[in-house]
Tab-separated table of C-alpha atoms in Angstrom:
chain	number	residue	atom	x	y	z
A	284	UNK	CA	39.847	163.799	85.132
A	285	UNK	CA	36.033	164.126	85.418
A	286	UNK	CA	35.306	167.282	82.971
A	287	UNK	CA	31.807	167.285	82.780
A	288	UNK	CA	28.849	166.455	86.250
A	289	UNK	CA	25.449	165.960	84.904
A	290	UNK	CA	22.340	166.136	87.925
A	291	UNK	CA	18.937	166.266	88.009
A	292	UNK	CA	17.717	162.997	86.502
A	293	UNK	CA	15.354	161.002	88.500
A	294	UNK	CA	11.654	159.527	88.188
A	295	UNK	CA	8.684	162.105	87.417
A	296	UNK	CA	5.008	160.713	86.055
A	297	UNK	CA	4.295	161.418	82.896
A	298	UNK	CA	3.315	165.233	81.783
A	299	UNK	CA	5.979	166.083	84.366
A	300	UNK	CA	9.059	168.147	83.712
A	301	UNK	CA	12.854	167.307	84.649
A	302	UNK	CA	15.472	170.293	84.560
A	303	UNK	CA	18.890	167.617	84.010
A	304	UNK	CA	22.056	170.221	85.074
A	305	UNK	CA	25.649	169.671	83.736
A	306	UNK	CA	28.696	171.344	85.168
A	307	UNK	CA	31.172	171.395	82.564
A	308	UNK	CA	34.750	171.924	84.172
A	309	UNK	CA	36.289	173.810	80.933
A	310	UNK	CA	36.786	177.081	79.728
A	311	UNK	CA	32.421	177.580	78.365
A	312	UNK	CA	34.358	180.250	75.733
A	313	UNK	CA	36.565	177.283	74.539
A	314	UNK	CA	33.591	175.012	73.528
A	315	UNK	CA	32.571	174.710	69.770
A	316	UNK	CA	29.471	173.044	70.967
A	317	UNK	CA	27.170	171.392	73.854
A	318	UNK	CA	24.492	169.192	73.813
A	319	UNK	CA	22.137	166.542	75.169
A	320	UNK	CA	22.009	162.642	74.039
A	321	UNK	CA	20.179	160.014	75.241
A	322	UNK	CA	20.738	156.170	74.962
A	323	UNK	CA	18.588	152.922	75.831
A	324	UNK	CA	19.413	149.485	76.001
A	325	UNK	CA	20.792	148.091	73.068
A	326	UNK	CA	19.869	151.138	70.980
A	327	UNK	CA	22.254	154.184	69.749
A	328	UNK	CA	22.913	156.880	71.324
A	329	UNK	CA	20.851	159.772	69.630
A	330	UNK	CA	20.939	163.584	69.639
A	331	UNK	CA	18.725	165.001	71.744
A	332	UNK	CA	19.104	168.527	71.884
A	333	UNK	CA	22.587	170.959	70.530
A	334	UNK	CA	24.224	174.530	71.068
A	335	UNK	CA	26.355	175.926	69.219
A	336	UNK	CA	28.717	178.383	70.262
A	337	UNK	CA	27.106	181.119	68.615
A	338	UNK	CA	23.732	180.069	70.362
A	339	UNK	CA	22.107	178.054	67.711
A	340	UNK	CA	20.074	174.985	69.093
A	341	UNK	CA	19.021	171.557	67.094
A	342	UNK	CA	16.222	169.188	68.380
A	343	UNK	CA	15.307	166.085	68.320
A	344	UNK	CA	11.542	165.864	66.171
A	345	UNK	CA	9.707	164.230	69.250
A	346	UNK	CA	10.981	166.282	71.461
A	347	UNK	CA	10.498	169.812	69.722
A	348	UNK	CA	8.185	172.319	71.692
A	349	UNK	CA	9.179	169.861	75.260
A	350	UNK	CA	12.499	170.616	75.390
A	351	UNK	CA	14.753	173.687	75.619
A	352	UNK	CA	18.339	173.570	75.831
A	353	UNK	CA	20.501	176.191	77.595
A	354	UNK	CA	24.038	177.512	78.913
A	355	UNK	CA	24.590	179.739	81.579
A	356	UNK	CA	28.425	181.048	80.985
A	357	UNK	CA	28.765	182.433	84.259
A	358	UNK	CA	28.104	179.361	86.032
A	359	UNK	CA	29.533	176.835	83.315
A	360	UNK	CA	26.195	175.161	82.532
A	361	UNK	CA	24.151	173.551	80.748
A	362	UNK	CA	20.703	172.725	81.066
A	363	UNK	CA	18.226	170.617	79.620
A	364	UNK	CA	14.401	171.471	80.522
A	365	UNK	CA	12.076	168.665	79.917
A	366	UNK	CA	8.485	168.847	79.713
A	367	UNK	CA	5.347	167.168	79.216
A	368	UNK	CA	7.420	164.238	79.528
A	369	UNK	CA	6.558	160.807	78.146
A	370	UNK	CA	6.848	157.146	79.533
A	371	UNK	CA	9.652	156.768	75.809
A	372	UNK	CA	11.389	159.791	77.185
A	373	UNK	CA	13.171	157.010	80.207
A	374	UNK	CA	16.635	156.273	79.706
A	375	UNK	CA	20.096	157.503	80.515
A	376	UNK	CA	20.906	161.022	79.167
A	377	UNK	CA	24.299	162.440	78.479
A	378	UNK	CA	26.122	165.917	78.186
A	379	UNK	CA	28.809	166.315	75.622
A	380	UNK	CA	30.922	169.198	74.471
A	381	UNK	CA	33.270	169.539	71.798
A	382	UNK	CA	36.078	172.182	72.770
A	383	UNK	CA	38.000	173.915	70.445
A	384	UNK	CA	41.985	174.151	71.045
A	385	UNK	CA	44.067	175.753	68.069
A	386	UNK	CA	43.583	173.500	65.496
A	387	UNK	CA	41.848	170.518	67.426
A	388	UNK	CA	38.462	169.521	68.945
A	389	UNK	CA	38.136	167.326	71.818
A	390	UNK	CA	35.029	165.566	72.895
A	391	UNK	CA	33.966	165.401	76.663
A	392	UNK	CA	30.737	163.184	77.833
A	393	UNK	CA	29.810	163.174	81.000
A	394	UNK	CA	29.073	160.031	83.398
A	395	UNK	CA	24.746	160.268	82.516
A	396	UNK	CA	21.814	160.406	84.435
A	397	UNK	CA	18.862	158.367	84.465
A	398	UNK	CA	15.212	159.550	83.638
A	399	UNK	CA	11.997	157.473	84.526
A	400	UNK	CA	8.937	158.442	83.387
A	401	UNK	CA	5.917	155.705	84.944
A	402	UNK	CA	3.293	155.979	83.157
């Protein structure tokens, strides 16, 4: 069962922005934390930009001041504004969450979108 629907990827020139959307089908108040990752070919997959619950974001260094992370609880989502983006910013970005249940976490990713930046 499909938990979490990222959108918006899709090819921009560079110094254009990208809002990439992700519908997370879970309780928002159940989740410990959200974030963005990215991963190219044969590379890891790498933190891009976090939430925690309480609201507390983490960013990638070469993204800081291009990049904002957000949630919208009323409309379970999660955004990830890109700007001033770069030709290195192409590749397939992912949303995860890690819920909370009792005692356990579970970790969702969602299926990724691709990002294109021509130079």
């Amino acid at each position: 069962q499909v938990q979490l629907v990222e959108s918006g990827g899709g090819l921009v020139q560079a110094g254009g922005s990208l809002r990439l959307s992700c519908e997370i089908r879970l309780s928002m108040y159940s989740l410990n934390s959200m974030g963005w990752y990215r991963q190219a070919p044969g590379k890891q997959r790498e933190l891009v930009a976090a939430m925690s619950s309480g609201g507390a974001t983490t960013y990638k260094d070469s993204v800081k001041g291009r990049v904002t992370i957000s949630r919208d609880n009323t409309k379970n989502m999660v955004y990830l504004q890109m700007n001033s983006l770069k030709p290195e910013d192409t590749t397939v970005y992912y949303c995860q969450v890690d819920q909370l249940l009792i005692d356990r976490t579970y970790e969702y990713w969602g299926q990724g979108t691709q990002v294109t930046v021509s130079s």
